[in-house]
């Protein structure tokens, strides 16, 4: 065994305002284990010893009792074990918080040592949309052949809930026009702790606003493409901008947190400050900027920003820092890196495929919304089969749209709590990237 | 949909003293769903509508907000929906408690609509024992061929924890002499909410007592076969009775709850009051009497009690009612039936196979400790395959030792929350029995 936290190699940051107190859980994987805050989806990858201690501290809520358990197992002196444990845990802000009671209730165990199961899934309830934006990565419009029914989605939600998933995103197309959307929403809110709806904000009835507010665990993410004229032009509908802002006002007045997402391009980068100001007035909690990274699709389509344009956007962020809403974009990466550098935690995130899945409207499971390669079919196979190491290794090498899946860099040493035997695994090559992501994959790869 | 609770058809009672406040969860099954208190393992089988309402109330902690969600789904008037819901829930003590905030946090979802997964499993860590009692149902003594290793048991515990199991029992043989028992215990206490150790109470070192006490979620169940002379005779060791009582005293002094189990036979039925008195002095929390029902094995071995003998035991229970410890035996059945009759809940319990599994030392999964028929191999197959309806239907018809498995009587109507599609199921014939069991199967079929 290694010193507690010596394997710590990751963290991620979710974009929530006023985060609730952490809901810590353990998420097992074939080559390691994570300590996850199931509310924010922040996590750290821990050594086996640190995971065991976390589970035992959370159970006993006592450093002395945890030391006595560990002394019993190792047949050593409890005081000696306790002194060593306290010294090891004092080595980082996170583990030293454990010594002060941060783990105050038993940890929920999710994941598997045989497969990579998701902490987050985005469910494309339908590919249909009531708009047809030039910008849409999902090429939404017509239904896909063989789209899942509401009955199917209810079953998907039940399986994901039973597997211990922490959050789902209902997306599309426009998810609110999926058949029996309200029934799917009522199921999701009851079974899953955190539910996001990615919507264009059009045609939200008063009843749907009231229902979403009653749920209490729902956030709405509304995409904005620029100031009013530009947004309406891209969306192909006059008044779309104003209607989306009106929906924001009604949702926030009812108590539903609203996140605004904007993909920044050479065409709209000057609009950032104006949009931030407008959506702040409409009550949005968070503004999340994404950009198309200047390789691949971005290059081909001319969506990449020049360094001067990036500097201009950062200036606009700084100008609007006094507003109520929180801004989060690629400019946060530097701060994040600096913040985490002193404790030696490189930036990590909910790696597509390995920690987050996208379930397409036809039931195919892909690493993320912009990736066409499937690694399973959601209702045709058990989740544990879909998340097999071998399948993920394959999709990792064949993925064309999603580059983030290659950024996973788990330790090569198998190091599982309690000496768990790992399942069949495939060695993963180290991949590095200067890009950083957020927990909800809200920036960095062109999907908004 | 039916009126809430119209499908209610079960309950069970666990033998714990000073029960903690309920930890409610939903346990899905192929032909229905249960609302379970994961602390006591009490449960009721609810209609789909009642399960949905329970999940939504637990999420929103508000009757009005739950009504608004349900009004949104059904496109009806929220006030009307709320009035109907309140009326339906007022129909039983359980559901009316929901109206007063009994469900105060989100419900954990366990189980599966594709398989019967256990809420409780007994793990036979080894068949070896440091005694060889004439009485032993497990014929303990030599190790079974191919017994699982400590590594294997750690993996079993991880899989069961991830599946959402509420409790495990570590049994044997004598579990404390299993190789690396302390490591298995440290894993169990960290991963599973409730851990019972079935032990003969011999050779407990001070370190093991201290370790068990430090865990905080462990109970010890110690078997006693009669007053000292008789116990020692049956156990084949002079001083065994006194050593077991000494272990009880040390465990209870350290804070580990002790349960005493006694299987009452024509040979020892006169000892009940004396044993109850002794183990009460030693600090035991609960005395649980089992008897061999006068059919099958019981008849053959002459272990059945006559009506006069039963009356004598009941008299002894009444004599010792003033003591601190709680007594629980077959004589409680009548009270239980009376208690539940007014709300129309027939007695049900953790049906072997369908809700509780016994994992033999060699990894074979059987319905209970006295049943030799296996329906799966614990590490060779996913839990969902072991718990398939078809396999359970087969073992239900071929079981020779365990009769309790035939007592399951789920409703024939498929009635799942949110209109979930049921998994492949096999119709189960109705079986009735005048016997009643307890949640931990602590009486009624000859296993102690």
mmCIF file with all atom_site columns, N, CA and C in Angstrom, chain A residues 28 59-60 65 72-73 75 108 111 113-114 154-155 158-159 162-163 182-183 186-187 189-193 211 214 216-217 385 418 420-421, chain B residues 28 59-60 65 72-73 75 108 111 113-114 154-155 158-159 162-163 182-183 186-187 189-190 192-193 211 214 216-217 385 418 420-421:
data_model
loop_
_atom_site.group_PDB
_atom_site.id
_atom_site.type_symbol
_atom_site.label_atom_id
_atom_site.label_alt_id
_atom_site.label_comp_id
_atom_site.label_asym_id
_atom_site.label_entity_id
_atom_site.label_seq_id
_atom_site.pdbx_PDB_ins_code
_atom_site.Cartn_x
_atom_site.Cartn_y
_atom_site.Cartn_z
_atom_site.occupancy
_atom_site.B_iso_or_equiv
_atom_site.pdbx_formal_charge
_atom_site.auth_seq_id
_atom_site.auth_comp_id
_atom_site.auth_asym_id
_atom_site.auth_atom_id
_atom_site.pdbx_PDB_model_num
ATOM 1   N N  . UNK A 1 28  ? -16.258 3.337   -7.760  1.00 0.00 ? 28  UNK A N  1
ATOM 2   C CA . UNK A 1 28  ? -15.221 2.362   -8.101  1.00 0.00 ? 28  UNK A CA 1
ATOM 3   C C  . UNK A 1 28  ? -15.056 2.253   -9.610  1.00 0.00 ? 28  UNK A C  1
ATOM 4   N N  . UNK A 1 59  ? -17.964 6.021   8.111   1.00 0.00 ? 59  UNK A N  1
ATOM 5   C CA . UNK A 1 59  ? -18.809 5.085   8.860   1.00 0.00 ? 59  UNK A CA 1
ATOM 6   C C  . UNK A 1 59  ? -18.741 5.375   10.351  1.00 0.00 ? 59  UNK A C  1
ATOM 7   N N  . UNK A 1 60  ? -17.526 5.529   10.870  1.00 0.00 ? 60  UNK A N  1
ATOM 8   C CA . UNK A 1 60  ? -17.366 5.638   12.326  1.00 0.00 ? 60  UNK A CA 1
ATOM 9   C C  . UNK A 1 60  ? -17.466 7.074   12.816  1.00 0.00 ? 60  UNK A C  1
ATOM 10  N N  . UNK A 1 65  ? -11.621 5.591   16.316  1.00 0.00 ? 65  UNK A N  1
ATOM 11  C CA . UNK A 1 65  ? -12.246 4.299   16.019  1.00 0.00 ? 65  UNK A CA 1
ATOM 12  C C  . UNK A 1 65  ? -11.748 3.751   14.685  1.00 0.00 ? 65  UNK A C  1
ATOM 13  N N  . UNK A 1 72  ? -6.720  -3.349  14.169  1.00 0.00 ? 72  UNK A N  1
ATOM 14  C CA . UNK A 1 72  ? -7.213  -4.724  14.255  1.00 0.00 ? 72  UNK A CA 1
ATOM 15  C C  . UNK A 1 72  ? -6.837  -5.518  13.018  1.00 0.00 ? 72  UNK A C  1
ATOM 16  N N  . UNK A 1 73  ? -6.983  -4.907  11.848  1.00 0.00 ? 73  UNK A N  1
ATOM 17  C CA . UNK A 1 73  ? -6.687  -5.610  10.603  1.00 0.00 ? 73  UNK A CA 1
ATOM 18  C C  . UNK A 1 73  ? -5.200  -5.893  10.464  1.00 0.00 ? 73  UNK A C  1
ATOM 19  N N  . UNK A 1 75  ? -3.006  -5.893  12.922  1.00 0.00 ? 75  UNK A N  1
ATOM 20  C CA . UNK A 1 75  ? -2.465  -6.427  14.180  1.00 0.00 ? 75  UNK A CA 1
ATOM 21  C C  . UNK A 1 75  ? -1.321  -5.565  14.690  1.00 0.00 ? 75  UNK A C  1
ATOM 22  N N  . UNK A 1 108 ? -21.984 6.583   -0.069  1.00 0.00 ? 108 UNK A N  1
ATOM 23  C CA . UNK A 1 108 ? -22.662 5.757   -1.055  1.00 0.00 ? 108 UNK A CA 1
ATOM 24  C C  . UNK A 1 108 ? -21.615 5.157   -1.994  1.00 0.00 ? 108 UNK A C  1
ATOM 25  N N  . UNK A 1 111 ? -20.421 2.723   -9.068  1.00 0.00 ? 111 UNK A N  1
ATOM 26  C CA . UNK A 1 111 ? -19.375 2.238   -9.954  1.00 0.00 ? 111 UNK A CA 1
ATOM 27  C C  . UNK A 1 111 ? -19.180 0.742   -9.825  1.00 0.00 ? 111 UNK A C  1
ATOM 28  N N  . UNK A 1 113 ? -15.833 -2.489  -10.182 1.00 0.00 ? 113 UNK A N  1
ATOM 29  C CA . UNK A 1 113 ? -14.450 -2.813  -10.520 1.00 0.00 ? 113 UNK A CA 1
ATOM 30  C C  . UNK A 1 113 ? -14.377 -3.598  -11.825 1.00 0.00 ? 113 UNK A C  1
ATOM 31  N N  . UNK A 1 114 ? -15.532 -3.902  -12.427 1.00 0.00 ? 114 UNK A N  1
ATOM 32  C CA . UNK A 1 114 ? -15.567 -4.646  -13.688 1.00 0.00 ? 114 UNK A CA 1
ATOM 33  C C  . UNK A 1 114 ? -15.852 -3.762  -14.899 1.00 0.00 ? 114 UNK A C  1
ATOM 34  N N  . UNK A 1 154 ? -38.182 5.857   -19.274 1.00 0.00 ? 154 UNK A N  1
ATOM 35  C CA . UNK A 1 154 ? -38.458 5.581   -17.863 1.00 0.00 ? 154 UNK A CA 1
ATOM 36  C C  . UNK A 1 154 ? -37.596 4.415   -17.390 1.00 0.00 ? 154 UNK A C  1
ATOM 37  N N  . UNK A 1 155 ? -37.488 3.404   -18.228 1.00 0.00 ? 155 UNK A N  1
ATOM 38  C CA . UNK A 1 155 ? -36.680 2.229   -17.876 1.00 0.00 ? 155 UNK A CA 1
ATOM 39  C C  . UNK A 1 155 ? -35.184 2.590   -17.827 1.00 0.00 ? 155 UNK A C  1
ATOM 40  N N  . UNK A 1 158 ? -34.565 4.274   -14.594 1.00 0.00 ? 158 UNK A N  1
ATOM 41  C CA . UNK A 1 158 ? -34.576 3.327   -13.473 1.00 0.00 ? 158 UNK A CA 1
ATOM 42  C C  . UNK A 1 158 ? -33.241 2.589   -13.393 1.00 0.00 ? 158 UNK A C  1
ATOM 43  N N  . UNK A 1 159 ? -32.727 2.144   -14.542 1.00 0.00 ? 159 UNK A N  1
ATOM 44  C CA . UNK A 1 159 ? -31.436 1.432   -14.533 1.00 0.00 ? 159 UNK A CA 1
ATOM 45  C C  . UNK A 1 159 ? -30.307 2.334   -14.071 1.00 0.00 ? 159 UNK A C  1
ATOM 46  N N  . UNK A 1 162 ? -30.548 2.909   -10.329 1.00 0.00 ? 162 UNK A N  1
ATOM 47  C CA . UNK A 1 162 ? -30.129 1.751   -9.547  1.00 0.00 ? 162 UNK A CA 1
ATOM 48  C C  . UNK A 1 162 ? -28.607 1.597   -9.577  1.00 0.00 ? 162 UNK A C  1
ATOM 49  N N  . UNK A 1 163 ? -27.977 2.035   -10.674 1.00 0.00 ? 163 UNK A N  1
ATOM 50  C CA . UNK A 1 163 ? -26.514 1.918   -10.766 1.00 0.00 ? 163 UNK A CA 1
ATOM 51  C C  . UNK A 1 163 ? -25.807 2.980   -9.937  1.00 0.00 ? 163 UNK A C  1
ATOM 52  N N  . UNK A 1 182 ? -43.317 15.280  -19.922 1.00 0.00 ? 182 UNK A N  1
ATOM 53  C CA . UNK A 1 182 ? -43.594 15.531  -18.504 1.00 0.00 ? 182 UNK A CA 1
ATOM 54  C C  . UNK A 1 182 ? -43.503 14.257  -17.671 1.00 0.00 ? 182 UNK A C  1
ATOM 55  N N  . UNK A 1 183 ? -43.910 13.141  -18.270 1.00 0.00 ? 183 UNK A N  1
ATOM 56  C CA . UNK A 1 183 ? -43.812 11.883  -17.535 1.00 0.00 ? 183 UNK A CA 1
ATOM 57  C C  . UNK A 1 183 ? -42.338 11.510  -17.338 1.00 0.00 ? 183 UNK A C  1
ATOM 58  N N  . UNK A 1 186 ? -41.020 13.755  -14.622 1.00 0.00 ? 186 UNK A N  1
ATOM 59  C CA . UNK A 1 186 ? -41.484 13.362  -13.283 1.00 0.00 ? 186 UNK A CA 1
ATOM 60  C C  . UNK A 1 186 ? -40.714 12.147  -12.782 1.00 0.00 ? 186 UNK A C  1
ATOM 61  N N  . UNK A 1 187 ? -40.378 11.236  -13.692 1.00 0.00 ? 187 UNK A N  1
ATOM 62  C CA . UNK A 1 187 ? -39.599 10.056  -13.315 1.00 0.00 ? 187 UNK A CA 1
ATOM 63  C C  . UNK A 1 187 ? -38.171 10.452  -12.963 1.00 0.00 ? 187 UNK A C  1
ATOM 64  N N  . UNK A 1 189 ? -36.935 13.324  -11.984 1.00 0.00 ? 189 UNK A N  1
ATOM 65  C CA . UNK A 1 189 ? -36.801 14.111  -10.755 1.00 0.00 ? 189 UNK A CA 1
ATOM 66  C C  . UNK A 1 189 ? -36.965 13.229  -9.526  1.00 0.00 ? 189 UNK A C  1
ATOM 67  N N  . UNK A 1 190 ? -37.776 12.171  -9.645  1.00 0.00 ? 190 UNK A N  1
ATOM 68  C CA . UNK A 1 190 ? -37.992 11.296  -8.491  1.00 0.00 ? 190 UNK A CA 1
ATOM 69  C C  . UNK A 1 190 ? -36.822 10.343  -8.284  1.00 0.00 ? 190 UNK A C  1
ATOM 70  N N  . UNK A 1 191 ? -36.218 9.864   -9.374  1.00 0.00 ? 191 UNK A N  1
ATOM 71  C CA . UNK A 1 191 ? -35.211 8.803   -9.263  1.00 0.00 ? 191 UNK A CA 1
ATOM 72  C C  . UNK A 1 191 ? -33.774 9.309   -9.212  1.00 0.00 ? 191 UNK A C  1
ATOM 73  N N  . UNK A 1 192 ? -33.513 10.484  -9.779  1.00 0.00 ? 192 UNK A N  1
ATOM 74  C CA . UNK A 1 192 ? -32.130 10.960  -9.924  1.00 0.00 ? 192 UNK A CA 1
ATOM 75  C C  . UNK A 1 192 ? -31.964 12.254  -9.121  1.00 0.00 ? 192 UNK A C  1
ATOM 76  N N  . UNK A 1 193 ? -30.816 12.379  -8.449  1.00 0.00 ? 193 UNK A N  1
ATOM 77  C CA . UNK A 1 193 ? -30.645 13.520  -7.545  1.00 0.00 ? 193 UNK A CA 1
ATOM 78  C C  . UNK A 1 193 ? -30.576 14.868  -8.260  1.00 0.00 ? 193 UNK A C  1
ATOM 79  N N  . UNK A 1 211 ? -44.273 22.948  -12.841 1.00 0.00 ? 211 UNK A N  1
ATOM 80  C CA . UNK A 1 211 ? -43.883 21.569  -12.562 1.00 0.00 ? 211 UNK A CA 1
ATOM 81  C C  . UNK A 1 211 ? -42.382 21.481  -12.304 1.00 0.00 ? 211 UNK A C  1
ATOM 82  N N  . UNK A 1 214 ? -41.588 22.794  -8.934  1.00 0.00 ? 214 UNK A N  1
ATOM 83  C CA . UNK A 1 214 ? -42.023 21.919  -7.840  1.00 0.00 ? 214 UNK A CA 1
ATOM 84  C C  . UNK A 1 214 ? -41.014 20.804  -7.590  1.00 0.00 ? 214 UNK A C  1
ATOM 85  N N  . UNK A 1 216 ? -37.702 20.762  -7.616  1.00 0.00 ? 216 UNK A N  1
ATOM 86  C CA . UNK A 1 216 ? -36.692 21.156  -6.637  1.00 0.00 ? 216 UNK A CA 1
ATOM 87  C C  . UNK A 1 216 ? -35.276 20.718  -6.975  1.00 0.00 ? 216 UNK A C  1
ATOM 88  N N  . UNK A 1 217 ? -35.100 19.773  -7.874  1.00 0.00 ? 217 UNK A N  1
ATOM 89  C CA . UNK A 1 217 ? -33.743 19.312  -8.211  1.00 0.00 ? 217 UNK A CA 1
ATOM 90  C C  . UNK A 1 217 ? -33.458 19.481  -9.703  1.00 0.00 ? 217 UNK A C  1
ATOM 91  N N  . UNK A 1 385 ? -21.932 -4.246  -19.224 1.00 0.00 ? 385 UNK A N  1
ATOM 92  C CA . UNK A 1 385 ? -21.335 -4.683  -20.483 1.00 0.00 ? 385 UNK A CA 1
ATOM 93  C C  . UNK A 1 385 ? -20.970 -3.469  -21.338 1.00 0.00 ? 385 UNK A C  1
ATOM 94  N N  . UNK A 1 418 ? -9.214  -2.201  -0.222  1.00 0.00 ? 418 UNK A N  1
ATOM 95  C CA . UNK A 1 418 ? -9.416  -3.530  0.350   1.00 0.00 ? 418 UNK A CA 1
ATOM 96  C C  . UNK A 1 418 ? -8.828  -4.624  -0.533  1.00 0.00 ? 418 UNK A C  1
ATOM 97  N N  . UNK A 1 420 ? -9.238  -5.124  -3.644  1.00 0.00 ? 420 UNK A N  1
ATOM 98  C CA . UNK A 1 420 ? -10.201 -5.630  -4.614  1.00 0.00 ? 420 UNK A CA 1
ATOM 99  C C  . UNK A 1 420 ? -9.481  -6.118  -5.860  1.00 0.00 ? 420 UNK A C  1
ATOM 100 N N  . UNK A 1 421 ? -9.972  -7.204  -6.416  1.00 0.00 ? 421 UNK A N  1
ATOM 101 C CA . UNK A 1 421 ? -9.400  -7.715  -7.648  1.00 0.00 ? 421 UNK A CA 1
ATOM 102 C C  . UNK A 1 421 ? -9.953  -6.906  -8.809  1.00 0.00 ? 421 UNK A C  1
ATOM 103 N N  . UNK B 2 28  ? -36.866 -2.226  -6.144  1.00 0.00 ? 28  UNK B N  1
ATOM 104 C CA . UNK B 2 28  ? -37.649 -2.657  -7.301  1.00 0.00 ? 28  UNK B CA 1
ATOM 105 C C  . UNK B 2 28  ? -37.504 -4.153  -7.520  1.00 0.00 ? 28  UNK B C  1
ATOM 106 N N  . UNK B 2 59  ? -38.504 13.449  -2.358  1.00 0.00 ? 59  UNK B N  1
ATOM 107 C CA . UNK B 2 59  ? -37.670 14.408  -3.091  1.00 0.00 ? 59  UNK B CA 1
ATOM 108 C C  . UNK B 2 59  ? -38.049 15.840  -2.742  1.00 0.00 ? 59  UNK B C  1
ATOM 109 N N  . UNK B 2 60  ? -39.345 16.126  -2.788  1.00 0.00 ? 60  UNK B N  1
ATOM 110 C CA . UNK B 2 60  ? -39.776 17.523  -2.639  1.00 0.00 ? 60  UNK B CA 1
ATOM 111 C C  . UNK B 2 60  ? -40.005 17.906  -1.182  1.00 0.00 ? 60  UNK B C  1
ATOM 112 N N  . UNK B 2 65  ? -46.058 20.481  -3.511  1.00 0.00 ? 65  UNK B N  1
ATOM 113 C CA . UNK B 2 65  ? -45.179 20.403  -4.677  1.00 0.00 ? 65  UNK B CA 1
ATOM 114 C C  . UNK B 2 65  ? -45.322 19.058  -5.377  1.00 0.00 ? 65  UNK B C  1
ATOM 115 N N  . UNK B 2 72  ? -48.897 18.289  -13.290 1.00 0.00 ? 72  UNK B N  1
ATOM 116 C CA . UNK B 2 72  ? -48.203 18.570  -14.542 1.00 0.00 ? 72  UNK B CA 1
ATOM 117 C C  . UNK B 2 72  ? -48.216 17.360  -15.458 1.00 0.00 ? 72  UNK B C  1
ATOM 118 N N  . UNK B 2 73  ? -47.969 16.190  -14.897 1.00 0.00 ? 73  UNK B N  1
ATOM 119 C CA . UNK B 2 73  ? -47.912 14.974  -15.704 1.00 0.00 ? 73  UNK B CA 1
ATOM 120 C C  . UNK B 2 73  ? -49.281 14.612  -16.260 1.00 0.00 ? 73  UNK B C  1
ATOM 121 N N  . UNK B 2 75  ? -51.837 16.660  -16.530 1.00 0.00 ? 75  UNK B N  1
ATOM 122 C CA . UNK B 2 75  ? -52.500 17.843  -17.082 1.00 0.00 ? 75  UNK B CA 1
ATOM 123 C C  . UNK B 2 75  ? -53.851 18.084  -16.411 1.00 0.00 ? 75  UNK B C  1
ATOM 124 N N  . UNK B 2 108 ? -33.249 6.031   -1.506  1.00 0.00 ? 108 UNK B N  1
ATOM 125 C CA . UNK B 2 108 ? -32.275 5.250   -2.248  1.00 0.00 ? 108 UNK B CA 1
ATOM 126 C C  . UNK B 2 108 ? -33.016 4.201   -3.077  1.00 0.00 ? 108 UNK B C  1
ATOM 127 N N  . UNK B 2 111 ? -32.486 -2.749  -6.067  1.00 0.00 ? 111 UNK B N  1
ATOM 128 C CA . UNK B 2 111 ? -33.257 -3.755  -6.780  1.00 0.00 ? 111 UNK B CA 1
ATOM 129 C C  . UNK B 2 111 ? -33.215 -3.537  -8.277  1.00 0.00 ? 111 UNK B C  1
ATOM 130 N N  . UNK B 2 113 ? -35.853 -4.195  -12.072 1.00 0.00 ? 113 UNK B N  1
ATOM 131 C CA . UNK B 2 113 ? -37.075 -4.747  -12.655 1.00 0.00 ? 113 UNK B CA 1
ATOM 132 C C  . UNK B 2 113 ? -36.762 -5.975  -13.505 1.00 0.00 ? 113 UNK B C  1
ATOM 133 N N  . UNK B 2 114 ? -35.485 -6.336  -13.631 1.00 0.00 ? 114 UNK B N  1
ATOM 134 C CA . UNK B 2 114 ? -35.090 -7.507  -14.420 1.00 0.00 ? 114 UNK B CA 1
ATOM 135 C C  . UNK B 2 114 ? -34.734 -8.715  -13.566 1.00 0.00 ? 114 UNK B C  1
ATOM 136 N N  . UNK B 2 154 ? -13.933 -10.012 -0.312  1.00 0.00 ? 154 UNK B N  1
ATOM 137 C CA . UNK B 2 154 ? -13.874 -8.552  -0.457  1.00 0.00 ? 154 UNK B CA 1
ATOM 138 C C  . UNK B 2 154 ? -14.605 -8.136  -1.733  1.00 0.00 ? 154 UNK B C  1
ATOM 139 N N  . UNK B 2 155 ? -14.378 -8.902  -2.790  1.00 0.00 ? 155 UNK B N  1
ATOM 140 C CA . UNK B 2 155 ? -15.027 -8.591  -4.068  1.00 0.00 ? 155 UNK B CA 1
ATOM 141 C C  . UNK B 2 155 ? -16.543 -8.822  -3.979  1.00 0.00 ? 155 UNK B C  1
ATOM 142 N N  . UNK B 2 158 ? -18.033 -5.901  -2.264  1.00 0.00 ? 158 UNK B N  1
ATOM 143 C CA . UNK B 2 158 ? -18.065 -4.719  -3.133  1.00 0.00 ? 158 UNK B CA 1
ATOM 144 C C  . UNK B 2 158 ? -19.246 -4.803  -4.100  1.00 0.00 ? 158 UNK B C  1
ATOM 145 N N  . UNK B 2 159 ? -19.456 -5.984  -4.685  1.00 0.00 ? 159 UNK B N  1
ATOM 146 C CA . UNK B 2 159 ? -20.586 -6.130  -5.618  1.00 0.00 ? 159 UNK B CA 1
ATOM 147 C C  . UNK B 2 159 ? -21.918 -5.950  -4.915  1.00 0.00 ? 159 UNK B C  1
ATOM 148 N N  . UNK B 2 162 ? -22.461 -2.281  -4.100  1.00 0.00 ? 162 UNK B N  1
ATOM 149 C CA . UNK B 2 162 ? -22.809 -1.485  -5.276  1.00 0.00 ? 162 UNK B CA 1
ATOM 150 C C  . UNK B 2 162 ? -24.252 -1.757  -5.698  1.00 0.00 ? 162 UNK B C  1
ATOM 151 N N  . UNK B 2 163 ? -24.737 -2.976  -5.450  1.00 0.00 ? 163 UNK B N  1
ATOM 152 C CA . UNK B 2 163 ? -26.117 -3.308  -5.835  1.00 0.00 ? 163 UNK B CA 1
ATOM 153 C C  . UNK B 2 163 ? -27.134 -2.702  -4.882  1.00 0.00 ? 163 UNK B C  1
ATOM 154 N N  . UNK B 2 182 ? -10.419 -10.553 9.845   1.00 0.00 ? 182 UNK B N  1
ATOM 155 C CA . UNK B 2 182 ? -10.456 -9.131  10.217  1.00 0.00 ? 182 UNK B CA 1
ATOM 156 C C  . UNK B 2 182 ? -10.482 -8.221  8.990   1.00 0.00 ? 182 UNK B C  1
ATOM 157 N N  . UNK B 2 183 ? -9.789  -8.649  7.938   1.00 0.00 ? 183 UNK B N  1
ATOM 158 C CA . UNK B 2 183 ? -9.806  -7.838  6.720   1.00 0.00 ? 183 UNK B CA 1
ATOM 159 C C  . UNK B 2 183 ? -11.205 -7.869  6.098   1.00 0.00 ? 183 UNK B C  1
ATOM 160 N N  . UNK B 2 186 ? -13.361 -5.617  8.209   1.00 0.00 ? 186 UNK B N  1
ATOM 161 C CA . UNK B 2 186 ? -13.086 -4.191  7.977   1.00 0.00 ? 186 UNK B CA 1
ATOM 162 C C  . UNK B 2 186 ? -13.719 -3.728  6.669   1.00 0.00 ? 186 UNK B C  1
ATOM 163 N N  . UNK B 2 187 ? -13.731 -4.607  5.670   1.00 0.00 ? 187 UNK B N  1
ATOM 164 C CA . UNK B 2 187 ? -14.356 -4.273  4.390   1.00 0.00 ? 187 UNK B CA 1
ATOM 165 C C  . UNK B 2 187 ? -15.870 -4.205  4.538   1.00 0.00 ? 187 UNK B C  1
ATOM 166 N N  . UNK B 2 189 ? -17.729 -3.684  7.193   1.00 0.00 ? 189 UNK B N  1
ATOM 167 C CA . UNK B 2 189 ? -18.212 -2.561  8.001   1.00 0.00 ? 189 UNK B CA 1
ATOM 168 C C  . UNK B 2 189 ? -18.130 -1.255  7.228   1.00 0.00 ? 189 UNK B C  1
ATOM 169 N N  . UNK B 2 190 ? -17.140 -1.147  6.328   1.00 0.00 ? 190 UNK B N  1
ATOM 170 C CA . UNK B 2 190 ? -16.992 0.096   5.571   1.00 0.00 ? 190 UNK B CA 1
ATOM 171 C C  . UNK B 2 190 ? -18.005 0.183   4.436   1.00 0.00 ? 190 UNK B C  1
ATOM 172 N N  . UNK B 2 192 ? -20.962 -1.861  3.896   1.00 0.00 ? 192 UNK B N  1
ATOM 173 C CA . UNK B 2 192 ? -22.357 -2.279  4.110   1.00 0.00 ? 192 UNK B CA 1
ATOM 174 C C  . UNK B 2 192 ? -22.885 -1.626  5.382   1.00 0.00 ? 192 UNK B C  1
ATOM 175 N N  . UNK B 2 193 ? -24.138 -1.169  5.341   1.00 0.00 ? 193 UNK B N  1
ATOM 176 C CA . UNK B 2 193 ? -24.661 -0.405  6.477   1.00 0.00 ? 193 UNK B CA 1
ATOM 177 C C  . UNK B 2 193 ? -24.819 -1.235  7.752   1.00 0.00 ? 193 UNK B C  1
ATOM 178 N N  . UNK B 2 211 ? -12.068 -4.073  17.915  1.00 0.00 ? 211 UNK B N  1
ATOM 179 C CA . UNK B 2 211 ? -12.260 -3.755  16.503  1.00 0.00 ? 211 UNK B CA 1
ATOM 180 C C  . UNK B 2 211 ? -13.749 -3.747  16.158  1.00 0.00 ? 211 UNK B C  1
ATOM 181 N N  . UNK B 2 214 ? -15.352 -0.686  17.482  1.00 0.00 ? 214 UNK B N  1
ATOM 182 C CA . UNK B 2 214 ? -14.979 0.533   16.760  1.00 0.00 ? 214 UNK B CA 1
ATOM 183 C C  . UNK B 2 214 ? -15.812 0.704   15.492  1.00 0.00 ? 214 UNK B C  1
ATOM 184 N N  . UNK B 2 216 ? -19.013 0.118   14.857  1.00 0.00 ? 216 UNK B N  1
ATOM 185 C CA . UNK B 2 216 ? -20.240 0.878   15.111  1.00 0.00 ? 216 UNK B CA 1
ATOM 186 C C  . UNK B 2 216 ? -21.476 0.346   14.417  1.00 0.00 ? 216 UNK B C  1
ATOM 187 N N  . UNK B 2 217 ? -21.326 -0.492  13.404  1.00 0.00 ? 217 UNK B N  1
ATOM 188 C CA . UNK B 2 217 ? -22.502 -1.015  12.694  1.00 0.00 ? 217 UNK B CA 1
ATOM 189 C C  . UNK B 2 217 ? -22.538 -2.538  12.731  1.00 0.00 ? 217 UNK B C  1
ATOM 190 N N  . UNK B 2 385 ? -27.958 -11.874 -13.155 1.00 0.00 ? 385 UNK B N  1
ATOM 191 C CA . UNK B 2 385 ? -28.238 -13.166 -13.765 1.00 0.00 ? 385 UNK B CA 1
ATOM 192 C C  . UNK B 2 385 ? -28.634 -14.175 -12.689 1.00 0.00 ? 385 UNK B C  1
ATOM 193 N N  . UNK B 2 418 ? -44.104 4.485   -12.428 1.00 0.00 ? 418 UNK B N  1
ATOM 194 C CA . UNK B 2 418 ? -43.804 5.195   -13.667 1.00 0.00 ? 418 UNK B CA 1
ATOM 195 C C  . UNK B 2 418 ? -44.050 4.319   -14.894 1.00 0.00 ? 418 UNK B C  1
ATOM 196 N N  . UNK B 2 420 ? -43.032 1.370   -15.474 1.00 0.00 ? 420 UNK B N  1
ATOM 197 C CA . UNK B 2 420 ? -41.847 0.613   -15.869 1.00 0.00 ? 420 UNK B CA 1
ATOM 198 C C  . UNK B 2 420 ? -42.252 -0.699  -16.519 1.00 0.00 ? 420 UNK B C  1
ATOM 199 N N  . UNK B 2 421 ? -41.509 -1.078  -17.541 1.00 0.00 ? 421 UNK B N  1
ATOM 200 C CA . UNK B 2 421 ? -41.761 -2.355  -18.187 1.00 0.00 ? 421 UNK B CA 1
ATOM 201 C C  . UNK B 2 421 ? -41.139 -3.456  -17.340 1.00 0.00 ? 421 UNK B C  1
#
